[in-house]
Short mmCIF file of C-alpha atoms and ligand atoms in Angstrom, two decimals:
data_model
loop_
_atom_site.label_atom_id
_atom_site.label_comp_id
_atom_site.label_asym_id
_atom_site.label_seq_id
_atom_site.Cartn_x
_atom_site.Cartn_y
_atom_site.Cartn_z
CA MET A 1 9.58 -8.48 21.75
CA THR A 2 10.57 -10.06 25.03
CA SER A 3 7.09 -11.40 25.78
CA LEU A 4 7.20 -14.04 23.06
CA GLU A 5 10.88 -14.91 22.83
CA ASN A 6 11.32 -18.59 23.46
CA ASN A 7 7.87 -18.64 25.00
CA VAL A 8 5.93 -21.60 23.70
CA GLU A 9 2.89 -20.75 25.85
CA ASN A 10 1.78 -18.10 23.36
CA LYS A 11 1.06 -20.26 20.37
CA ILE A 12 0.87 -18.52 17.02
CA LEU A 13 -1.06 -20.03 14.14
CA VAL A 14 -0.19 -18.72 10.67
CA VAL A 15 -2.51 -19.62 7.81
CA GLY A 16 -0.70 -19.11 4.50
CA GLY A 17 3.08 -19.42 4.19
CA GLY A 18 3.35 -17.54 0.87
CA ARG A 19 5.32 -14.35 0.31
CA MET A 20 3.92 -12.39 3.23
CA GLY A 21 3.35 -15.28 5.65
CA ALA A 22 6.93 -16.43 5.02
CA ALA A 23 8.32 -12.89 5.42
CA ILE A 24 6.65 -12.63 8.82
CA ILE A 25 7.59 -16.11 10.05
CA ASN A 26 11.20 -15.67 8.89
CA GLY A 27 11.34 -12.32 10.67
CA TRP A 28 9.98 -13.82 13.90
CA LEU A 29 12.36 -16.79 13.77
CA ALA A 30 15.29 -14.41 13.17
CA LYS A 31 14.20 -12.43 16.25
CA GLY A 32 14.27 -15.52 18.44
CA ILE A 33 10.64 -16.58 18.63
CA ALA A 34 10.70 -20.28 19.43
CA PRO A 35 9.89 -22.26 16.25
CA GLU A 36 7.84 -24.73 18.28
CA SER A 37 5.46 -21.90 19.25
CA ILE A 38 4.65 -21.31 15.56
CA PHE A 39 2.05 -23.43 13.76
CA LEU A 40 1.75 -23.07 9.99
CA ILE A 41 -1.04 -24.24 7.71
CA ASP A 42 -0.30 -24.09 3.99
CA GLN A 43 -1.65 -26.28 1.23
CA ASN A 44 1.82 -26.65 -0.37
CA GLN A 45 4.08 -29.34 1.08
CA SER A 46 7.12 -27.57 -0.43
CA VAL A 47 6.29 -24.48 1.66
CA LEU A 48 5.91 -26.58 4.81
CA ASP A 49 9.10 -28.64 4.41
CA SER A 50 11.60 -25.86 5.04
CA TYR A 51 9.75 -24.71 8.16
CA LYS A 52 9.36 -28.25 9.46
CA GLU A 53 13.15 -28.61 9.32
CA GLN A 54 13.46 -25.53 11.53
CA GLY A 55 11.08 -26.94 14.16
CA VAL A 56 7.89 -25.11 13.17
CA ASN A 57 4.69 -27.19 13.51
CA THR A 58 3.33 -27.64 9.99
CA PHE A 59 -0.04 -28.76 8.64
CA ILE A 60 -1.21 -29.28 5.07
CA ASN A 61 -4.81 -28.49 5.99
CA VAL A 62 -7.00 -27.47 8.88
CA GLU A 63 -8.25 -31.01 9.59
CA ASN A 64 -4.72 -32.04 10.58
CA VAL A 65 -4.50 -29.50 13.42
CA PRO A 66 -5.30 -31.35 16.68
CA ILE A 67 -8.64 -30.26 18.10
CA SER A 68 -7.00 -29.70 21.51
CA GLU A 69 -4.64 -26.96 20.24
CA SER A 70 -5.43 -23.42 21.36
CA PHE A 71 -3.82 -20.33 19.85
CA SER A 72 -3.19 -16.86 21.28
CA VAL A 73 -2.60 -15.45 17.82
CA PHE A 74 -4.25 -16.49 14.58
CA LEU A 75 -2.47 -14.76 11.69
CA LEU A 76 -4.37 -14.86 8.43
CA ALA A 77 -1.96 -14.46 5.48
CA LEU A 78 -4.07 -15.62 2.54
CA LYS A 79 -5.02 -13.65 -0.57
CA PRO A 80 -8.12 -11.49 -0.04
CA GLN A 81 -10.05 -13.44 -2.70
CA ILE A 82 -9.32 -16.74 -0.91
CA ILE A 83 -10.33 -15.27 2.45
CA LEU A 84 -13.69 -14.16 1.07
CA LYS A 85 -14.28 -17.61 -0.42
CA SER A 86 -13.08 -20.13 2.10
CA ILE A 87 -11.91 -19.16 5.56
CA ASN A 88 -14.93 -20.38 7.43
CA GLU A 89 -13.21 -23.77 7.78
CA PHE A 90 -10.64 -22.14 10.11
CA ASN A 91 -13.25 -20.74 12.48
CA ARG A 92 -13.01 -23.73 14.84
CA LEU A 93 -9.37 -22.87 15.60
CA ILE A 94 -10.38 -19.54 17.17
CA ASN A 95 -11.55 -19.29 20.74
CA LEU A 96 -12.50 -16.49 23.14
CA ASN A 97 -8.87 -15.85 24.02
CA SER A 98 -7.50 -15.79 20.49
CA CYS A 99 -6.60 -12.67 18.59
CA LEU A 100 -7.35 -12.86 14.88
CA ILE A 101 -4.85 -10.81 12.90
CA SER A 102 -5.36 -10.32 9.18
CA VAL A 103 -2.68 -8.92 6.90
CA ALA A 104 -4.98 -9.01 3.88
CA ALA A 105 -5.43 -5.90 1.78
CA GLY A 106 -8.90 -4.44 1.85
CA ILE A 107 -10.77 -6.99 4.01
CA THR A 108 -12.41 -5.03 6.82
CA VAL A 109 -12.78 -5.96 10.48
CA SER A 110 -16.54 -6.30 10.05
CA THR A 111 -16.10 -8.66 7.07
CA LEU A 112 -13.60 -10.71 9.08
CA ARG A 113 -16.05 -10.92 11.97
CA SER A 114 -18.81 -12.14 9.68
CA LEU A 115 -16.51 -14.77 8.10
CA MET A 116 -15.02 -15.91 11.43
CA PRO A 117 -17.87 -15.68 13.95
CA ASN A 118 -15.76 -17.17 16.78
CA ALA A 119 -13.34 -14.22 16.65
CA GLN A 120 -13.84 -11.80 19.53
CA HIS A 121 -10.63 -9.84 19.00
CA VAL A 122 -9.85 -8.80 15.44
CA VAL A 123 -6.86 -6.76 14.31
CA ARG A 124 -5.69 -5.73 10.87
CA VAL A 125 -2.01 -5.29 10.21
CA MET A 126 -0.56 -4.11 6.91
CA PRO A 127 3.05 -5.26 6.66
CA ASN A 128 5.49 -5.03 3.79
CA THR A 129 8.08 -7.51 2.56
CA PRO A 130 11.20 -5.83 4.08
CA ALA A 131 9.74 -7.24 7.32
CA MET A 132 11.60 -10.44 6.47
CA ILE A 133 14.90 -8.67 7.26
CA GLY A 134 13.56 -6.63 10.18
CA LYS A 135 13.23 -3.49 8.02
CA GLY A 136 9.49 -3.58 7.43
CA VAL A 137 6.90 -0.89 7.98
CA LEU A 138 3.85 -2.34 9.67
CA VAL A 139 0.62 -0.55 10.45
CA GLY A 140 -2.11 -1.88 12.72
CA TYR A 141 -5.78 -1.10 13.18
CA ILE A 142 -7.80 -2.36 16.13
CA GLU A 143 -11.33 -1.43 17.16
CA GLU A 144 -10.77 -1.64 20.90
CA GLN A 145 -7.82 0.67 21.63
CA LYS A 146 -7.61 -0.76 25.16
CA SER A 147 -7.45 -4.35 23.99
CA ALA A 148 -5.43 -6.76 26.13
CA PHE A 149 -3.68 -7.71 22.92
CA ILE A 150 -2.07 -4.32 22.26
CA ASP A 151 1.25 -5.21 23.92
CA LEU A 152 1.37 -8.62 22.29
CA ILE A 153 0.72 -7.16 18.82
CA GLU A 154 3.21 -4.34 19.25
CA GLY A 155 5.81 -6.85 20.46
CA LEU A 156 5.22 -9.22 17.57
CA PHE A 157 5.21 -6.64 14.81
CA SER A 158 7.75 -4.12 16.05
CA SER A 159 10.21 -7.03 15.93
CA LEU A 160 9.81 -6.93 12.14
CA GLY A 161 10.43 -3.20 11.65
CA LYS A 162 8.72 0.07 12.48
CA PHE A 163 5.19 -0.39 13.79
CA TYR A 164 2.44 2.27 13.80
CA TRP A 165 -1.27 2.30 14.66
CA VAL A 166 -4.04 4.05 12.76
CA THR A 167 -7.29 4.81 14.57
CA ASN A 168 -9.44 5.12 11.44
CA GLU A 169 -9.90 1.90 9.48
CA GLU A 170 -10.42 3.88 6.26
CA HIS A 171 -6.74 4.87 6.47
CA MET A 172 -5.77 1.23 5.93
CA HIS A 173 -6.53 1.68 2.21
CA SER A 174 -3.95 4.46 1.94
CA VAL A 175 -1.51 2.57 4.16
CA THR A 176 -1.82 -0.42 1.81
CA ALA A 177 -1.14 1.83 -1.19
CA ILE A 178 1.92 3.46 0.40
CA SER A 179 3.83 1.05 2.63
CA GLY A 180 2.16 -2.27 1.73
CA SER A 181 2.69 -1.93 -2.02
CA GLY A 182 5.52 0.61 -1.78
CA PRO A 183 8.46 -1.82 -1.98
CA ALA A 184 7.29 -2.76 -5.49
CA TYR A 185 7.39 0.89 -6.58
CA ALA A 186 10.90 1.26 -5.12
CA PHE A 187 12.01 -1.90 -6.95
CA TYR A 188 10.49 -0.63 -10.20
CA PHE A 189 12.27 2.73 -9.84
CA THR A 190 15.51 0.80 -9.29
CA GLN A 191 14.84 -1.36 -12.34
CA CYS A 192 14.29 1.77 -14.48
CA PHE A 193 17.49 3.28 -13.07
CA ILE A 194 19.45 0.14 -14.06
CA GLU A 195 17.95 0.25 -17.57
CA SER A 196 18.90 3.95 -17.84
CA ALA A 197 22.49 3.15 -16.82
CA LYS A 198 22.66 0.50 -19.56
CA LYS A 199 21.21 2.91 -22.15
CA LEU A 200 23.95 5.42 -21.24
CA GLY A 201 26.42 2.80 -22.44
CA LEU A 202 27.64 1.21 -19.22
CA PRO A 203 28.29 -2.54 -19.37
CA GLU A 204 25.61 -4.71 -17.70
CA PRO A 205 27.24 -5.66 -14.38
CA LEU A 206 28.55 -2.14 -13.75
CA ALA A 207 25.18 -0.56 -14.67
CA GLN A 208 23.53 -2.89 -12.15
CA HIS A 209 26.09 -2.16 -9.38
CA LEU A 210 26.05 1.62 -9.82
CA ALA A 211 22.28 1.99 -9.92
CA LEU A 212 21.65 -0.47 -7.09
CA GLU A 213 24.36 0.79 -4.74
CA THR A 214 23.26 4.39 -5.34
CA ILE A 215 19.73 3.52 -4.21
CA ILE A 216 20.99 1.53 -1.22
CA GLY A 217 23.51 4.21 -0.18
CA SER A 218 20.99 7.04 -0.58
CA SER A 219 18.40 5.15 1.52
CA ALA A 220 20.99 4.57 4.24
CA LEU A 221 21.96 8.26 4.18
CA LEU A 222 18.30 9.24 4.36
CA ASP A 223 17.93 6.94 7.36
CA GLN A 224 21.01 8.15 9.21
CA SER A 225 21.14 11.85 8.35
CA ASP A 226 19.54 14.59 10.42
CA GLU A 227 18.68 16.47 7.24
CA ASP A 228 15.32 16.01 5.54
CA VAL A 229 14.77 14.54 2.11
CA MET A 230 14.62 17.91 0.31
CA GLN A 231 17.80 19.18 1.98
CA LEU A 232 19.64 16.00 1.06
CA ARG A 233 18.55 16.45 -2.56
CA GLU A 234 19.67 20.08 -2.56
CA ASN A 235 23.05 19.08 -1.11
CA VAL A 236 23.73 17.05 -4.27
CA THR A 237 22.47 19.75 -6.64
CA SER A 238 25.09 22.38 -7.49
CA PRO A 239 23.76 25.33 -9.51
CA ASN A 240 24.09 24.63 -13.23
CA GLY A 241 25.68 21.27 -12.49
CA THR A 242 24.96 17.83 -13.85
CA THR A 243 22.43 16.91 -11.14
CA GLN A 244 20.43 20.07 -11.75
CA ALA A 245 20.31 19.28 -15.47
CA GLY A 246 19.02 15.77 -14.71
CA LEU A 247 16.50 16.85 -12.08
CA GLU A 248 15.04 19.58 -14.28
CA THR A 249 14.03 16.86 -16.71
CA LEU A 250 12.80 14.44 -14.02
CA MET A 251 10.75 17.14 -12.31
CA SER A 252 9.45 18.98 -15.38
CA ASP A 253 5.70 19.61 -15.39
CA ASN A 254 5.42 17.38 -12.30
CA ILE A 255 5.01 14.43 -14.66
CA PHE A 256 6.90 12.02 -12.41
CA MET A 257 5.16 13.30 -9.26
CA ASN A 258 1.73 12.99 -10.88
CA GLN A 259 2.47 9.52 -12.20
CA LEU A 260 3.55 8.36 -8.74
CA LEU A 261 0.43 9.88 -7.22
CA ALA A 262 -1.72 8.11 -9.83
CA CYS A 263 0.07 4.85 -8.97
CA CYS A 264 -0.72 5.26 -5.24
CA GLU A 265 -4.31 6.24 -5.98
CA ALA A 266 -4.79 3.16 -8.18
CA ALA A 267 -3.47 0.91 -5.39
CA LYS A 268 -5.78 2.59 -2.86
CA GLU A 269 -8.75 2.19 -5.21
CA ARG A 270 -7.97 -1.53 -5.59
CA SER A 271 -7.86 -1.91 -1.81
CA ILE A 272 -11.29 -0.26 -1.61
CA GLN A 273 -12.62 -2.64 -4.28
CA LEU A 274 -11.36 -5.64 -2.29
CA SER A 275 -13.17 -4.50 0.87
N1 NAP B 1 3.02 -9.81 -0.84
C1 NAP B 1 3.08 -8.59 -0.26
O1 NAP B 1 4.01 -7.80 -0.46
C2 NAP B 1 2.00 -8.17 0.71
C3 NAP B 1 2.13 -6.94 1.39
C4 NAP B 1 1.16 -6.61 2.34
C5 NAP B 1 0.08 -7.47 2.56
N2 NAP B 1 -0.02 -8.62 1.85
C6 NAP B 1 -1.18 -9.48 2.10
O2 NAP B 1 -0.74 -10.75 2.51
C7 NAP B 1 -1.71 -11.72 2.13
C8 NAP B 1 -0.98 -12.90 1.52
O3 NAP B 1 -0.33 -12.45 0.33
P1 NAP B 1 0.86 -13.29 -0.30
O4 NAP B 1 1.45 -12.44 -1.36
O5 NAP B 1 1.73 -13.85 0.79
O6 NAP B 1 -0.01 -14.50 -0.95
P2 NAP B 1 0.51 -15.92 -1.42
O7 NAP B 1 1.95 -15.81 -1.81
O8 NAP B 1 -0.49 -16.44 -2.38
O9 NAP B 1 0.47 -16.82 -0.09
C9 NAP B 1 -0.66 -17.50 0.39
C10 NAP B 1 -0.25 -18.95 0.68
O10 NAP B 1 -1.38 -19.62 1.25
C11 NAP B 1 -1.64 -20.81 0.49
N3 NAP B 1 -3.07 -21.11 0.55
C12 NAP B 1 -4.08 -20.64 -0.24
N4 NAP B 1 -5.28 -21.12 0.16
C13 NAP B 1 -5.03 -21.92 1.23
C14 NAP B 1 -5.85 -22.70 2.09
N5 NAP B 1 -7.19 -22.75 1.95
N6 NAP B 1 -5.26 -23.41 3.08
C15 NAP B 1 -3.92 -23.36 3.24
N7 NAP B 1 -3.08 -22.65 2.46
C16 NAP B 1 -3.63 -21.93 1.48
C17 NAP B 1 -1.18 -20.44 -0.89
O11 NAP B 1 -1.03 -21.59 -1.69
P3 NAP B 1 -1.18 -21.48 -3.31
O12 NAP B 1 0.02 -20.70 -3.77
O13 NAP B 1 -1.19 -22.91 -3.75
O14 NAP B 1 -2.47 -20.76 -3.58
C18 NAP B 1 0.13 -19.72 -0.59
O15 NAP B 1 1.17 -20.61 -0.30
C19 NAP B 1 -2.66 -11.06 1.13
O16 NAP B 1 -3.92 -10.92 1.74
C20 NAP B 1 -2.02 -9.72 0.85
O17 NAP B 1 -3.01 -8.71 0.70
C21 NAP B 1 0.92 -9.02 0.95
#
């Protein structure tokens, strides 16, 4: 991430400061990217105000961006439906030396090229929201594997978490279903766990603490242990013990596994529909 730290030469334009745009900008600011190198366009003044205070250049619409500005990175963080309808207006902000990066689910490189004809270098990146605390998983796809932008992209996105490339654009649908949408599944599992704790009779704050801290602690153990996920599960499961009794129900007939698979398949299908 050294290449961009406090370097205002590489100007980054972010269009859309919603959940994902904000997660990315917050992550970059936390990693020491100079706020004055970031330019944000968002149609909500309330979104712009907090960034303006931090020194980010903010604009309520594209017309307000000075014609003389030139950007190394153009990060598109709008909803796919909005991109398909109205991003042509941003085309003038892209020049030969800009890299267009889209974090939108589903929208392909060829669609982006047709919507933004000025864009010579187009990259897709699928982030997830833990990026805002540097714990994201981010996956990139680029047509030209030897692009001059590879180092810049890796620097920008590995500062937000773990960064991986895929070489087949089709894989971006599965990536979206797994790591892009995945935090929501993890949060839903946690929510169900809290509800279960309450139904077992624990008072509300304790139910919340126990379920939440168990998820957080288990994730940290998973991260730090040399043992794999199955071994860690077996370590907790004594024969004929309480955990085994619980797991036998959770794992019976693969109902949970199949439901999770159906969830991921539905997300992938939606990504395909958006493309
Ligand atoms: N959220 C996630 O976890 C996640 C994960 C991976 C990828 N993504 C991708 O990230 C992209 C953005 O998602 P999001 O959840 O951040 O969406 P979002 O919260 O709706 O953020 C988009 C922001 O852009 C603003 N906006 C809309 N049209 C505009 C325009 N023409 N000019 C300027 N600003 C405009 C929106 O304002 P309004 O609210 O007024 O419309 C909103 O503030 C999507 O393509 C999504 O697929 C999201």
